[in-house]
């Protein structure tokens, strides 16, 4: 079994920063990619950022236009963890943020997608 647990959400004023963490545990063989999504009330789920495995811990990254230059995704392969550093937060960043990872377990050949439970980020004006 694989479990993803997010942490680091909370209430912050506009212009502030938060760092979200995503910890993966279980019978993990490899984490191929990690993504952060967010879901705001009345809006569709948005892919915020993604990072591939690459040849090192600094895999290839991609960002939604709405967060480019403000958010940074990273990962620590040794810890099976991913992070989303969010700077210059805006009220429109308010949402529940979900971690998603493509993981190959020690029991399977094909990777599967796993989700965390979500963490609330609220940015006040």
PDB file of C-alpha atoms in Angstrom:
ATOM      1  CA  UNK A   1       0.000   0.000   0.000  1.00  0.00           C
ATOM      2  CA  UNK A   2       1.094   3.538  -0.726  1.00  0.00           C
ATOM      3  CA  UNK A   3       0.040   6.608   1.171  1.00  0.00           C
ATOM      4  CA  UNK A   4       0.585  10.287   0.413  1.00  0.00           C
ATOM      5  CA  UNK A   5       0.237  12.814   3.211  1.00  0.00           C
ATOM      6  CA  UNK A   6       0.282  16.561   2.615  1.00  0.00           C
ATOM      7  CA  UNK A   7       1.118  19.142   5.227  1.00  0.00           C
ATOM      8  CA  UNK A   8       2.003  22.796   5.480  1.00  0.00           C
ATOM      9  CA  UNK A   9      -1.250  24.446   4.550  1.00  0.00           C
ATOM     10  CA  UNK A  10      -2.784  27.219   6.581  1.00  0.00           C
ATOM     11  CA  UNK A  11      -3.882  30.830   6.684  1.00  0.00           C
ATOM     12  CA  UNK A  12      -1.533  33.492   5.381  1.00  0.00           C
ATOM     13  CA  UNK A  13      -1.839  37.119   4.349  1.00  0.00           C
ATOM     14  CA  UNK A  14      -1.484  38.139   0.748  1.00  0.00           C
ATOM     15  CA  UNK A  15       2.174  38.491  -0.139  1.00  0.00           C
ATOM     16  CA  UNK A  16       3.182  35.819   2.317  1.00  0.00           C
ATOM     17  CA  UNK A  17       4.663  32.383   1.811  1.00  0.00           C
ATOM     18  CA  UNK A  18       3.854  28.784   2.595  1.00  0.00           C
ATOM     19  CA  UNK A  19       5.684  25.540   1.948  1.00  0.00           C
ATOM     20  CA  UNK A  20       3.625  22.454   1.298  1.00  0.00           C
ATOM     21  CA  UNK A  21       5.073  19.001   1.821  1.00  0.00           C
ATOM     22  CA  UNK A  22       3.991  15.654   0.425  1.00  0.00           C
ATOM     23  CA  UNK A  23       5.350  12.554   2.113  1.00  0.00           C
ATOM     24  CA  UNK A  24       4.992   9.213   0.395  1.00  0.00           C
ATOM     25  CA  UNK A  25       5.190   5.971   2.340  1.00  0.00           C
ATOM     26  CA  UNK A  26       4.619   2.293   1.756  1.00  0.00           C
ATOM     27  CA  UNK A  27       6.147  -0.283  -0.524  1.00  0.00           C
ATOM     28  CA  UNK A  28       7.626   2.237  -2.938  1.00  0.00           C
ATOM     29  CA  UNK A  29      10.077   1.172  -5.594  1.00  0.00           C
ATOM     30  CA  UNK A  30      10.281   4.518  -7.385  1.00  0.00           C
ATOM     31  CA  UNK A  31       8.405   7.793  -7.683  1.00  0.00           C
ATOM     32  CA  UNK A  32       8.290   8.678 -11.349  1.00  0.00           C
ATOM     33  CA  UNK A  33       6.678  12.095 -11.108  1.00  0.00           C
ATOM     34  CA  UNK A  34       4.913  14.315  -8.645  1.00  0.00           C
ATOM     35  CA  UNK A  35       2.267  16.939  -9.181  1.00  0.00           C
ATOM     36  CA  UNK A  36       0.409  19.498  -7.159  1.00  0.00           C
ATOM     37  CA  UNK A  37      -3.194  20.253  -7.997  1.00  0.00           C
ATOM     38  CA  UNK A  38      -5.580  22.691  -6.396  1.00  0.00           C
ATOM     39  CA  UNK A  39      -9.325  22.917  -6.170  1.00  0.00           C
ATOM     40  CA  UNK A  40     -11.025  26.169  -5.300  1.00  0.00           C
ATOM     41  CA  UNK A  41     -14.754  26.564  -4.624  1.00  0.00           C
ATOM     42  CA  UNK A  42     -16.689  26.972  -7.839  1.00  0.00           C
ATOM     43  CA  UNK A  43     -13.644  26.267 -10.001  1.00  0.00           C
ATOM     44  CA  UNK A  44     -12.247  23.295 -11.833  1.00  0.00           C
ATOM     45  CA  UNK A  45      -9.274  21.400 -10.532  1.00  0.00           C
ATOM     46  CA  UNK A  46      -6.066  23.025 -11.714  1.00  0.00           C
ATOM     47  CA  UNK A  47      -2.664  21.450 -12.236  1.00  0.00           C
ATOM     48  CA  UNK A  48      -0.357  23.844 -10.441  1.00  0.00           C
ATOM     49  CA  UNK A  49       3.063  22.272 -10.872  1.00  0.00           C
ATOM     50  CA  UNK A  50       4.758  19.035 -11.823  1.00  0.00           C
ATOM     51  CA  UNK A  51       8.197  17.510 -11.556  1.00  0.00           C
ATOM     52  CA  UNK A  52       9.568  14.427 -13.240  1.00  0.00           C
ATOM     53  CA  UNK A  53      12.172  12.057 -11.959  1.00  0.00           C
ATOM     54  CA  UNK A  54      14.969  13.162 -14.194  1.00  0.00           C
ATOM     55  CA  UNK A  55      18.465  11.879 -13.575  1.00  0.00           C
ATOM     56  CA  UNK A  56      18.694  13.583 -10.202  1.00  0.00           C
ATOM     57  CA  UNK A  57      16.465  15.024  -7.552  1.00  0.00           C
ATOM     58  CA  UNK A  58      16.046  18.109  -9.707  1.00  0.00           C
ATOM     59  CA  UNK A  59      13.740  16.750 -12.352  1.00  0.00           C
ATOM     60  CA  UNK A  60      12.093  18.650 -15.156  1.00  0.00           C
ATOM     61  CA  UNK A  61       9.468  21.074 -13.857  1.00  0.00           C
ATOM     62  CA  UNK A  62       6.373  22.693 -15.274  1.00  0.00           C
ATOM     63  CA  UNK A  63       4.045  25.325 -13.853  1.00  0.00           C
ATOM     64  CA  UNK A  64       0.656  26.773 -14.505  1.00  0.00           C
ATOM     65  CA  UNK A  65       0.894  30.293 -15.906  1.00  0.00           C
ATOM     66  CA  UNK A  66      -0.952  31.569 -12.848  1.00  0.00           C
ATOM     67  CA  UNK A  67       1.896  30.556 -10.503  1.00  0.00           C
ATOM     68  CA  UNK A  68       5.012  30.895 -12.650  1.00  0.00           C
ATOM     69  CA  UNK A  69       7.684  32.882 -10.902  1.00  0.00           C
ATOM     70  CA  UNK A  70       5.967  32.534  -7.525  1.00  0.00           C
ATOM     71  CA  UNK A  71       5.797  28.790  -6.860  1.00  0.00           C
ATOM     72  CA  UNK A  72       8.622  26.270  -6.909  1.00  0.00           C
ATOM     73  CA  UNK A  73       8.180  22.508  -6.942  1.00  0.00           C
ATOM     74  CA  UNK A  74      10.942  20.240  -5.732  1.00  0.00           C
ATOM     75  CA  UNK A  75      11.476  16.718  -4.512  1.00  0.00           C
ATOM     76  CA  UNK A  76      13.757  14.732  -2.265  1.00  0.00           C
ATOM     77  CA  UNK A  77      14.119  11.248  -3.688  1.00  0.00           C
ATOM     78  CA  UNK A  78      15.879   9.950  -0.598  1.00  0.00           C
ATOM     79  CA  UNK A  79      12.923  10.919   1.552  1.00  0.00           C
ATOM     80  CA  UNK A  80      10.208  10.043  -0.976  1.00  0.00           C
ATOM     81  CA  UNK A  81       8.937  13.565  -0.517  1.00  0.00           C
ATOM     82  CA  UNK A  82       7.852  16.473  -2.634  1.00  0.00           C
ATOM     83  CA  UNK A  83       7.455  20.137  -1.842  1.00  0.00           C
ATOM     84  CA  UNK A  84       5.704  23.201  -3.161  1.00  0.00           C
ATOM     85  CA  UNK A  85       7.204  26.504  -2.076  1.00  0.00           C
ATOM     86  CA  UNK A  86       4.626  29.228  -2.544  1.00  0.00           C
ATOM     87  CA  UNK A  87       5.747  32.846  -2.423  1.00  0.00           C
ATOM     88  CA  UNK A  88       3.959  36.132  -3.077  1.00  0.00           C
ATOM     89  CA  UNK A  89       0.657  34.454  -2.376  1.00  0.00           C
ATOM     90  CA  UNK A  90      -2.512  36.017  -3.700  1.00  0.00           C
ATOM     91  CA  UNK A  91      -6.094  35.676  -2.550  1.00  0.00           C
ATOM     92  CA  UNK A  92      -6.844  33.743  -5.724  1.00  0.00           C
ATOM     93  CA  UNK A  93      -4.400  31.054  -4.587  1.00  0.00           C
ATOM     94  CA  UNK A  94      -6.904  30.045  -1.910  1.00  0.00           C
ATOM     95  CA  UNK A  95      -7.798  26.400  -2.491  1.00  0.00           C
ATOM     96  CA  UNK A  96      -7.332  22.871  -1.272  1.00  0.00           C
ATOM     97  CA  UNK A  97      -3.993  21.649  -2.575  1.00  0.00           C
ATOM     98  CA  UNK A  98      -3.530  17.990  -3.451  1.00  0.00           C
ATOM     99  CA  UNK A  99      -0.382  16.019  -4.034  1.00  0.00           C
ATOM    100  CA  UNK A 100      -0.424  13.427  -6.797  1.00  0.00           C
ATOM    101  CA  UNK A 101       2.377  11.011  -7.568  1.00  0.00           C
ATOM    102  CA  UNK A 102       3.030   8.325 -10.140  1.00  0.00           C
ATOM    103  CA  UNK A 103       4.579   5.521  -8.163  1.00  0.00           C
ATOM    104  CA  UNK A 104       5.891   2.093  -8.990  1.00  0.00           C
ATOM    105  CA  UNK A 105       5.563  -0.175  -6.005  1.00  0.00           C
ATOM    106  CA  UNK A 106       7.610  -3.233  -5.149  1.00  0.00           C
ATOM    107  CA  UNK A 107       4.571  -5.371  -5.900  1.00  0.00           C
ATOM    108  CA  UNK A 108       3.662  -4.068  -9.349  1.00  0.00           C
ATOM    109  CA  UNK A 109       5.316  -3.571 -12.725  1.00  0.00           C
ATOM    110  CA  UNK A 110       3.120  -0.756 -13.977  1.00  0.00           C
ATOM    111  CA  UNK A 111       3.066   2.497 -11.987  1.00  0.00           C
ATOM    112  CA  UNK A 112      -0.101   3.833 -10.442  1.00  0.00           C
ATOM    113  CA  UNK A 113      -1.325   7.282  -9.527  1.00  0.00           C
ATOM    114  CA  UNK A 114      -1.834   8.081  -5.878  1.00  0.00           C
ATOM    115  CA  UNK A 115      -3.443  11.066  -4.183  1.00  0.00           C
ATOM    116  CA  UNK A 116      -3.080  12.748  -0.836  1.00  0.00           C
ATOM    117  CA  UNK A 117      -5.991  13.908   1.272  1.00  0.00           C
ATOM    118  CA  UNK A 118      -5.436  17.599   0.520  1.00  0.00           C
ATOM    119  CA  UNK A 119      -4.369  20.570   2.583  1.00  0.00           C
ATOM    120  CA  UNK A 120      -6.223  23.862   2.807  1.00  0.00           C
ATOM    121  CA  UNK A 121      -4.442  27.057   1.827  1.00  0.00           C
ATOM    122  CA  UNK A 122      -6.254  30.288   2.611  1.00  0.00           C
ATOM    123  CA  UNK A 123      -4.819  33.640   1.580  1.00  0.00           C
ATOM    124  CA  UNK A 124      -6.417  36.688   3.170  1.00  0.00           C
ATOM    125  CA  UNK A 125      -6.329  40.204   1.793  1.00  0.00           C
TER     126      UNK A 125
END
